[in-house]
Amino acid sequence: MSTRADREKLELLQGTLDLLILRTLIFGPRHGQGIARAIQETSDEELLVEHGALYPALQRLEERGWISAKWGTSLNNRKARFYTLTAAGHKQLGKETAKWTRLAKAIGRILGSEPAGG
Amino acid sequence: MFGRKRKPDDFSAEIDAHLQLEVERQRELGLSEEEARAAARRVFGNVMHAGEHFYESHRWLWLDHFRQDVRYGVRTLRKSPGFAVIAILTLAIGIGANTTLFSVVNGVLLNPLPYPQPDRLVALYARANEFTKFSISYPNFLDWSRQNHSFSSIAAFRGETFTMTGIGAPERLDADMVSAAFFPLLGVNPIVGRNFEEKEDQLGAARAALISEGLWKRKFGGAADIVGKSIRLDNHLYTITGVIPATFHFQNDNYHSKADVYVPLGQWDNPLFRDRHTGMGMDAVGRLKPGVTLAQANSDMSAVANHLAEVYPDVNKGLGVTLFPLKYNLVGDIQPFLLMLLAAVGFVLLIACANIANLLLARSTSRKREFAIRNALGAGKGRVVLQLMTECVLLALLGGALGTLLAAWGTTAALKVLPDALPRASEIHLDARVLLFTLGASVFAGILFGLVPAFKSARSDLQGTLREGGRGLSGARHRTQSVFVAMEMALAVVLMVAAGLMIRSSIKIWSVDPGFDPSNVVFFSFGSAQSLGATPDAVRQSYRQIHDAIAAVPGVESVSLSGASTPMETDSELPFWLEGEAKPASQADMKPSLFFAVQSDYLKVMRVPLKRGRFLTQADTAGAPVVTVIDERFAKQYFGNQDPIGKRIHLTIVNESAEIVGIVGHQNQWGLDSDSSNSIQAQCFLSLEQMPDALLSAFDRGASGVVRTRNAQTDIAASLSRAMQTVSSDSVVYDVESMNGIISDSLATKRFAMALLGVFAVLAIVLSALGIYGVISYIVGQRTNEIGIRMALGAGRSTVVTMVLRQAGRMAAFGLVAGLLAAAVLGRLMASMLFGVSFYDAFTFSTVSVILLSVALAACWIPARRASHVDPIIALRCE
């Protein structure tokens, strides 16, 4: 993992991190590091997520009641704080996803290369 | 689990876990322990930053900062105790003075009167022509009560004194004669027993009395079975119906009830009292019906008065009704004085603030490095300003706390000095509103003096300061300091001008010739439980005996008993018409004159000059032709160039006309500052013994008198008492007061305002002097190098002194000019409080200018001398 490769990764747009976190948690509780890894892996390593930047977002989501957190044990027997999507979080995820899709379509249209099936 | 606060520890544990998990993952990818650790950190980014973010989103961050700032502030202040002590003391004086005065304003002007729904209470007076506050005659009062539609009730009251006998030594008691409606109207219930009933408020009803809680405890030991017991007043037995609580106070305009006993007014059997012509010093208070405005009540009462004028044209024609809200009636006159003083004391606080702001500015120069370092370490400007402001408010609150202590003491002290100057003095306390005011004033002061220095400090140039090592010139700061000093000087000038004008007014007032010589003259009243004589002639006989007994007291030069007016103490008016004129149809059409009923030695006692003819003699007694003596103003006003002597006037109380036998000088009746503005100027004298029998009955149990002693006597009251006792064994002498005391009491409000303004002006000039001293010292300190260079180049000491003084003089001159302009504008507001000087009095303005400039230059003399003693070598070596 060279720094060069890192530089070529996409920086996250403002506000998209919240959406990605919520989306990641749809498959069940995860701890912070797991969320960071999942985002990176599911985006085929395209997205650059600074792990530290995750925490303000997690805090924000927790404060809004979209996720809840609990200390638990990880697969390899480490103590970690696990985040779970709440009912309100599920709802919010739906709203955010719809909004994002519309935004992506609109931008795609302006750029003149609407992604097929987008 | 929201709502529950996460602990910072919990958060760092989570971060640790994250890093650990990442390290393990990286190791699984084949990195060494060390490489894995580095990689984990790299992908995590700034760990500190994440932690800070968590910390700052903590909801109570500002409280944390605040706590930090307070701690830091306390530490800073402790490190410079000299500065802290000076600042706190300055503030304590400023805030303490403000709190004291505000507690007076609060108690006198702001607090409602201590009765239920006090804003519905109205004072009522009779009005004849321009006299708005005439005493009401009882028959008119009864008609007003019956015929008005605006008041739920009105009640009359008049002051009286009784001699109480039968319990210990005879004692003179202040009493109020009150209508039955009086206490219910004011919402007062006796703590024991009951209020008066309507049927007791009638002529011929059984004598009843309410007593004060004080008298109850003092004379009856607070006995629970007091109701039904009796009390002997002026040798009549009154049955006690109840006890009025000590919390009850009643004041109306200049009437301040100190009554120990209350009796029903309607029982009073003085025949003059039921004469529609005569107001026997009786006023009234009314409670407006719900929804009735003062304007409606005014027009209603006018209708009542007009109706009465039709029914009794000879008495009531031209007689109206005056209504004032009770509170306005009580404090209306003093309001402008108090507001002026409040403004003045506010100025003192502003000056104190400017001083402290300057100290802070000077300090901020030496703290420049500290701010620069904090700035370099990441403290934002807002954070630095906030921190400095916290320091200032902290200072101000400490000053305010100390000021409150000063005010608690000051309020008590002030009340002791000026019991007569203020109405409602008993209602002045440090209550919650006063303390709130103090808190507000403190915080406001803190922000005021902190704001400019804080912003100046925060704006300092970071790199430059660090490079300079915290030294160097800062011209802008000098300018700000100089502006503050000039402002202080301007405020001090305004205060000094105000105080100067009051002092000049007072000097002018005191130089007014009262028309009599008050020194060594004592005014007294006397009363007896029993009538001084069974018949009018016996009463006249007693008067002569009392006169002779007092005249025989060692040290007494002359004495005259007096039954009507006494200069500056009691006023008694008498309508009359000149012989040869038709008798006017109503009293309102007659000419008014002040009326003195005295004995033959009156002129000797008062040293009033006899201008022409003769004064009253002992031969002017009952049976002899009725004669009168008039004063110069009477002669001028009603006779012009004619010779009044030998002319006759008809006085309403004397059945026959009186011959004018002499003219005497005018006595100042209405107070030194206001005598000539009163519309009744004419004065006439009648012999006490020539009073008609009916009027004499009003004085048959006592009267007043004036006595001249050879030199100032301290125990004159006791001597007078002893002399009185030889004539009437159960008589009492009371209200003994020197004529000089009476005069100065009549000026109490003005003296009070003058004294306080004087104190404020002195505070202002002292604070400004300290201010200019501080700034000049500071500037000299900053310019040491420059001065050293100048001296090395050959500048003499006097040149240096002149240079420094010129700089000080410029500040003072700016302040002086601004202050004089402000004083000329603001002076207009106090024009009505002045006497004999205009508000732009050139003498006051020029004196103040000289004082201010002298004080400013004197204050700068020390730093200027210090500057001239700078050793060039040392100054340059320091560079």
mmCIF file of N, CA, C and O in Angstrom, chain B residues 87-148:
data_model
loop_
_atom_site.group_PDB
_atom_site.id
_atom_site.type_symbol
_atom_site.label_atom_id
_atom_site.label_comp_id
_atom_site.label_asym_id
_atom_site.label_seq_id
_atom_site.Cartn_x
_atom_site.Cartn_y
_atom_site.Cartn_z
ATOM 1 N N ALA B 87 -7.776 47.410 41.706
ATOM 2 C CA ALA B 87 -8.957 47.298 40.850
ATOM 3 C C ALA B 87 -10.194 46.990 41.688
ATOM 4 O O ALA B 87 -11.247 47.604 41.521
ATOM 5 N N ILE B 88 -10.061 46.033 42.616
ATOM 6 C CA ILE B 88 -11.222 45.629 43.412
ATOM 7 C C ILE B 88 -11.683 46.780 44.307
ATOM 8 O O ILE B 88 -12.874 47.053 44.426
ATOM 9 N N LEU B 89 -10.736 47.489 44.893
ATOM 10 C CA LEU B 89 -11.126 48.608 45.763
ATOM 11 C C LEU B 89 -11.809 49.718 44.959
ATOM 12 O O LEU B 89 -12.846 50.243 45.375
ATOM 13 N N THR B 90 -11.222 50.034 43.802
ATOM 14 C CA THR B 90 -11.837 51.073 42.965
ATOM 15 C C THR B 90 -13.269 50.690 42.624
ATOM 16 O O THR B 90 -14.195 51.486 42.737
ATOM 17 N N LEU B 91 -13.425 49.427 42.215
ATOM 18 C CA LEU B 91 -14.754 48.958 41.843
ATOM 19 C C LEU B 91 -15.689 48.944 43.040
ATOM 20 O O LEU B 91 -16.866 49.282 42.931
ATOM 21 N N ALA B 92 -15.153 48.535 44.192
ATOM 22 C CA ALA B 92 -15.990 48.447 45.387
ATOM 23 C C ALA B 92 -16.557 49.825 45.712
ATOM 24 O O ALA B 92 -17.737 49.958 46.051
ATOM 25 N N ILE B 93 -15.717 50.844 45.564
ATOM 26 C CA ILE B 93 -16.205 52.199 45.841
ATOM 27 C C ILE B 93 -17.264 52.586 44.813
ATOM 28 O O ILE B 93 -18.351 53.060 45.155
ATOM 29 N N GLY B 94 -16.956 52.351 43.543
ATOM 30 C CA GLY B 94 -17.904 52.714 42.484
ATOM 31 C C GLY B 94 -19.212 51.965 42.617
ATOM 32 O O GLY B 94 -20.289 52.563 42.606
ATOM 33 N N ILE B 95 -19.121 50.654 42.777
ATOM 34 C CA ILE B 95 -20.340 49.845 42.838
ATOM 35 C C ILE B 95 -21.060 50.071 44.163
ATOM 36 O O ILE B 95 -22.282 50.134 44.222
ATOM 37 N N GLY B 96 -20.288 50.233 45.233
ATOM 38 C CA GLY B 96 -20.897 50.482 46.543
ATOM 39 C C GLY B 96 -21.698 51.773 46.526
ATOM 40 O O GLY B 96 -22.836 51.804 47.009
ATOM 41 N N ALA B 97 -21.130 52.820 45.942
ATOM 42 C CA ALA B 97 -21.856 54.099 45.882
ATOM 43 C C ALA B 97 -23.118 53.946 45.050
ATOM 44 O O ALA B 97 -24.188 54.442 45.418
ATOM 45 N N ASN B 98 -22.998 53.212 43.934
ATOM 46 C CA ASN B 98 -24.174 53.006 43.095
ATOM 47 C C ASN B 98 -25.239 52.201 43.811
ATOM 48 O O ASN B 98 -26.431 52.483 43.712
ATOM 49 N N THR B 99 -24.815 51.152 44.519
ATOM 50 C CA THR B 99 -25.777 50.321 45.230
ATOM 51 C C THR B 99 -26.484 51.131 46.313
ATOM 52 O O THR B 99 -27.699 51.042 46.485
ATOM 53 N N THR B 100 -25.712 51.930 47.048
ATOM 54 C CA THR B 100 -26.321 52.742 48.099
ATOM 55 C C THR B 100 -27.394 53.646 47.515
ATOM 56 O O THR B 100 -28.531 53.680 47.998
ATOM 57 N N LEU B 101 -27.029 54.339 46.448
ATOM 58 C CA LEU B 101 -27.987 55.282 45.900
ATOM 59 C C LEU B 101 -29.164 54.554 45.277
ATOM 60 O O LEU B 101 -30.312 54.989 45.393
ATOM 61 N N PHE B 102 -28.883 53.413 44.638
ATOM 62 C CA PHE B 102 -29.996 52.689 44.046
ATOM 63 C C PHE B 102 -30.932 52.172 45.128
ATOM 64 O O PHE B 102 -32.148 52.133 44.936
ATOM 65 N N SER B 103 -30.382 51.787 46.270
ATOM 66 C CA SER B 103 -31.275 51.306 47.330
ATOM 67 C C SER B 103 -32.174 52.439 47.810
ATOM 68 O O SER B 103 -33.326 52.213 48.176
ATOM 69 N N VAL B 104 -31.658 53.667 47.773
ATOM 70 C CA VAL B 104 -32.504 54.818 48.128
ATOM 71 C C VAL B 104 -33.581 55.015 47.059
ATOM 72 O O VAL B 104 -34.778 55.118 47.359
ATOM 73 N N VAL B 105 -33.156 55.009 45.795
ATOM 74 C CA VAL B 105 -34.121 55.187 44.696
ATOM 75 C C VAL B 105 -35.160 54.065 44.727
ATOM 76 O O VAL B 105 -36.351 54.298 44.553
ATOM 77 N N ASN B 106 -34.688 52.866 44.973
ATOM 78 C CA ASN B 106 -35.575 51.711 45.019
ATOM 79 C C ASN B 106 -36.616 51.870 46.124
ATOM 80 O O ASN B 106 -37.807 51.715 45.895
ATOM 81 N N GLY B 107 -36.139 52.210 47.312
ATOM 82 C CA GLY B 107 -37.062 52.325 48.451
ATOM 83 C C GLY B 107 -38.007 53.497 48.300
ATOM 84 O O GLY B 107 -39.191 53.406 48.635
ATOM 85 N N VAL B 108 -37.508 54.597 47.765
ATOM 86 C CA VAL B 108 -38.319 55.819 47.732
ATOM 87 C C VAL B 108 -39.166 55.896 46.467
ATOM 88 O O VAL B 108 -40.361 56.159 46.526
ATOM 89 N N LEU B 109 -38.546 55.646 45.322
ATOM 90 C CA LEU B 109 -39.270 55.878 44.065
ATOM 91 C C LEU B 109 -39.885 54.618 43.470
ATOM 92 O O LEU B 109 -40.982 54.663 42.947
ATOM 93 N N LEU B 110 -39.157 53.511 43.536
ATOM 94 C CA LEU B 110 -39.604 52.335 42.777
ATOM 95 C C LEU B 110 -40.600 51.468 43.540
ATOM 96 O O LEU B 110 -41.594 51.041 42.995
ATOM 97 N N ASN B 111 -40.306 51.220 44.797
ATOM 98 C CA ASN B 111 -41.193 50.321 45.540
ATOM 99 C C ASN B 111 -42.587 50.908 45.628
ATOM 100 O O ASN B 111 -42.752 52.104 45.835
ATOM 101 N N PRO B 112 -43.599 50.066 45.494
ATOM 102 C CA PRO B 112 -44.958 50.570 45.681
ATOM 103 C C PRO B 112 -45.175 50.914 47.153
ATOM 104 O O PRO B 112 -44.461 50.431 48.023
ATOM 105 N N LEU B 113 -46.155 51.782 47.412
ATOM 106 C CA LEU B 113 -46.484 52.101 48.808
ATOM 107 C C LEU B 113 -46.942 50.828 49.504
ATOM 108 O O LEU B 113 -47.505 49.934 48.871
ATOM 109 N N PRO B 114 -46.698 50.744 50.806
ATOM 110 C CA PRO B 114 -46.963 49.474 51.508
ATOM 111 C C PRO B 114 -48.435 49.256 51.858
ATOM 112 O O PRO B 114 -48.756 48.939 52.991
ATOM 113 N N TYR B 115 -49.303 49.465 50.885
ATOM 114 C CA TYR B 115 -50.725 49.198 51.117
ATOM 115 C C TYR B 115 -51.242 48.358 49.955
ATOM 116 O O TYR B 115 -50.650 48.365 48.884
ATOM 117 N N PRO B 116 -52.353 47.659 50.156
ATOM 118 C CA PRO B 116 -52.897 46.900 49.028
ATOM 119 C C PRO B 116 -53.294 47.834 47.880
ATOM 120 O O PRO B 116 -53.793 48.934 48.128
ATOM 121 N N GLN B 117 -53.073 47.395 46.649
ATOM 122 C CA GLN B 117 -53.380 48.177 45.441
ATOM 123 C C GLN B 117 -53.035 49.650 45.613
ATOM 124 O O GLN B 117 -53.908 50.525 45.499
ATOM 125 N N PRO B 118 -51.778 49.945 45.879
ATOM 126 C CA PRO B 118 -51.389 51.315 46.246
ATOM 127 C C PRO B 118 -51.605 52.319 45.118
ATOM 128 O O PRO B 118 -51.750 53.501 45.374
ATOM 129 N N ASP B 119 -51.647 51.837 43.871
ATOM 130 C CA ASP B 119 -51.789 52.802 42.773
ATOM 131 C C ASP B 119 -53.217 53.333 42.665
ATOM 132 O O ASP B 119 -53.495 54.195 41.851
ATOM 133 N N ARG B 120 -54.131 52.811 43.458
ATOM 134 C CA ARG B 120 -55.505 53.339 43.462
ATOM 135 C C ARG B 120 -55.671 54.440 44.507
ATOM 136 O O ARG B 120 -56.751 54.998 44.644
ATOM 137 N N LEU B 121 -54.628 54.709 45.286
ATOM 138 C CA LEU B 121 -54.743 55.687 46.374
ATOM 139 C C LEU B 121 -54.434 57.094 45.874
ATOM 140 O O LEU B 121 -53.514 57.304 45.097
ATOM 141 N N VAL B 122 -55.237 58.031 46.337
ATOM 142 C CA VAL B 122 -55.141 59.407 45.856
ATOM 143 C C VAL B 122 -55.178 60.353 47.060
ATOM 144 O O VAL B 122 -55.926 60.124 48.005
ATOM 145 N N ALA B 123 -54.326 61.381 47.023
ATOM 146 C CA ALA B 123 -54.381 62.410 48.064
ATOM 147 C C ALA B 123 -55.332 63.511 47.608
ATOM 148 O O ALA B 123 -55.325 63.890 46.438
ATOM 149 N N LEU B 124 -56.166 63.997 48.512
ATOM 150 C CA LEU B 124 -57.134 65.046 48.171
ATOM 151 C C LEU B 124 -56.832 66.313 48.966
ATOM 152 O O LEU B 124 -56.529 66.246 50.161
ATOM 153 N N TYR B 125 -56.938 67.444 48.287
ATOM 154 C CA TYR B 125 -56.789 68.744 48.937
ATOM 155 C C TYR B 125 -57.860 69.672 48.418
ATOM 156 O O TYR B 125 -58.412 69.468 47.335
ATOM 157 N N ALA B 126 -58.089 70.739 49.193
ATOM 158 C CA ALA B 126 -58.899 71.825 48.671
ATOM 159 C C ALA B 126 -57.995 72.704 47.823
ATOM 160 O O ALA B 126 -56.789 72.761 48.042
ATOM 161 N N ARG B 127 -58.604 73.374 46.835
ATOM 162 C CA ARG B 127 -57.816 74.246 45.974
ATOM 163 C C ARG B 127 -58.510 75.593 45.867
ATOM 164 O O ARG B 127 -59.710 75.666 45.576
ATOM 165 N N ALA B 128 -57.789 76.670 46.184
ATOM 166 C CA ALA B 128 -58.338 78.003 46.040
ATOM 167 C C ALA B 128 -57.365 78.799 45.200
ATOM 168 O O ALA B 128 -56.221 78.989 45.589
ATOM 169 N N ASN B 129 -57.817 79.236 44.046
ATOM 170 C CA ASN B 129 -56.956 79.937 43.102
ATOM 171 C C ASN B 129 -55.692 79.127 42.869
ATOM 172 O O ASN B 129 -55.755 77.962 42.513
ATOM 173 N N GLU B 130 -54.548 79.773 43.115
ATOM 174 C CA GLU B 130 -53.314 79.040 42.801
ATOM 175 C C GLU B 130 -52.840 78.168 43.957
ATOM 176 O O GLU B 130 -51.828 77.507 43.853
ATOM 177 N N PHE B 131 -53.557 78.179 45.076
ATOM 178 C CA PHE B 131 -53.141 77.322 46.194
ATOM 179 C C PHE B 131 -53.711 75.928 45.993
ATOM 180 O O PHE B 131 -54.907 75.715 46.144
ATOM 181 N N THR B 132 -52.835 74.983 45.655
ATOM 182 C CA THR B 132 -53.346 73.672 45.271
ATOM 183 C C THR B 132 -53.497 72.732 46.449
ATOM 184 O O THR B 132 -54.160 71.727 46.350
ATOM 185 N N LYS B 133 -52.840 73.038 47.561
ATOM 186 C CA LYS B 133 -52.872 72.085 48.668
ATOM 187 C C LYS B 133 -53.411 72.740 49.924
ATOM 188 O O LYS B 133 -52.713 72.869 50.926
ATOM 189 N N PHE B 134 -54.645 73.169 49.840
ATOM 190 C CA PHE B 134 -55.295 73.765 50.993
ATOM 191 C C PHE B 134 -55.878 72.679 51.883
ATOM 192 O O PHE B 134 -56.308 71.634 51.413
ATOM 193 N N SER B 135 -55.903 72.979 53.157
ATOM 194 C CA SER B 135 -56.561 72.094 54.108
ATOM 195 C C SER B 135 -58.076 72.087 53.825
ATOM 196 O O SER B 135 -58.647 73.091 53.429
ATOM 197 N N ILE B 136 -58.681 70.923 54.039
ATOM 198 C CA ILE B 136 -60.114 70.781 53.753
ATOM 199 C C ILE B 136 -60.897 71.050 55.034
ATOM 200 O O ILE B 136 -60.506 70.601 56.107
ATOM 201 N N SER B 137 -62.015 71.767 54.912
ATOM 202 C CA SER B 137 -62.851 71.920 56.111
ATOM 203 C C SER B 137 -63.712 70.660 56.264
ATOM 204 O O SER B 137 -64.084 70.019 55.280
ATOM 205 N N TYR B 138 -64.013 70.330 57.509
ATOM 206 C CA TYR B 138 -64.686 69.053 57.760
ATOM 207 C C TYR B 138 -66.058 68.969 57.090
ATOM 208 O O TYR B 138 -66.382 67.954 56.476
ATOM 209 N N PRO B 139 -66.885 70.047 57.172
ATOM 210 C CA PRO B 139 -68.187 69.952 56.483
ATOM 211 C C PRO B 139 -68.013 69.693 54.991
ATOM 212 O O PRO B 139 -68.755 68.899 54.411
ATOM 213 N N ASN B 140 -67.025 70.348 54.369
ATOM 214 C CA ASN B 140 -66.791 70.082 52.944
ATOM 215 C C ASN B 140 -66.353 68.642 52.720
ATOM 216 O O ASN B 140 -66.786 67.990 51.772
ATOM 217 N N PHE B 141 -65.497 68.148 53.597
ATOM 218 C CA PHE B 141 -65.045 66.759 53.465
ATOM 219 C C PHE B 141 -66.234 65.796 53.485
ATOM 220 O O PHE B 141 -66.337 64.881 52.670
ATOM 221 N N LEU B 142 -67.166 66.036 54.443
ATOM 222 C CA LEU B 142 -68.320 65.142 54.549
ATOM 223 C C LEU B 142 -69.147 65.192 53.259
ATOM 224 O O LEU B 142 -69.597 64.154 52.766
ATOM 225 N N ASP B 143 -69.302 66.412 52.694
ATOM 226 C CA ASP B 143 -70.053 66.518 51.447
ATOM 227 C C ASP B 143 -69.314 65.834 50.297
ATOM 228 O O ASP B 143 -69.936 65.180 49.454
ATOM 229 N N TRP B 144 -67.990 65.997 50.251
ATOM 230 C CA TRP B 144 -67.219 65.310 49.204
ATOM 231 C C TRP B 144 -67.446 63.804 49.279
ATOM 232 O O TRP B 144 -67.646 63.152 48.273
ATOM 233 N N SER B 145 -67.381 63.272 50.505
ATOM 234 C CA SER B 145 -67.527 61.814 50.671
ATOM 235 C C SER B 145 -68.885 61.352 50.176
ATOM 236 O O SER B 145 -69.001 60.309 49.547
ATOM 237 N N ARG B 146 -69.919 62.151 50.518
ATOM 238 C CA ARG B 146 -71.276 61.709 50.193
ATOM 239 C C ARG B 146 -71.576 61.871 48.724
ATOM 240 O O ARG B 146 -72.275 61.068 48.133
ATOM 241 N N GLN B 147 -71.042 62.933 48.092
ATOM 242 C CA GLN B 147 -71.520 63.297 46.757
ATOM 243 C C GLN B 147 -70.673 62.744 45.614
ATOM 244 O O GLN B 147 -71.084 62.807 44.465
ATOM 245 N N ASN B 148 -69.473 62.224 45.897
ATOM 246 C CA ASN B 148 -68.638 61.778 44.770
ATOM 247 C C ASN B 148 -69.068 60.396 44.292
ATOM 248 O O ASN B 148 -69.726 59.634 45.006
#
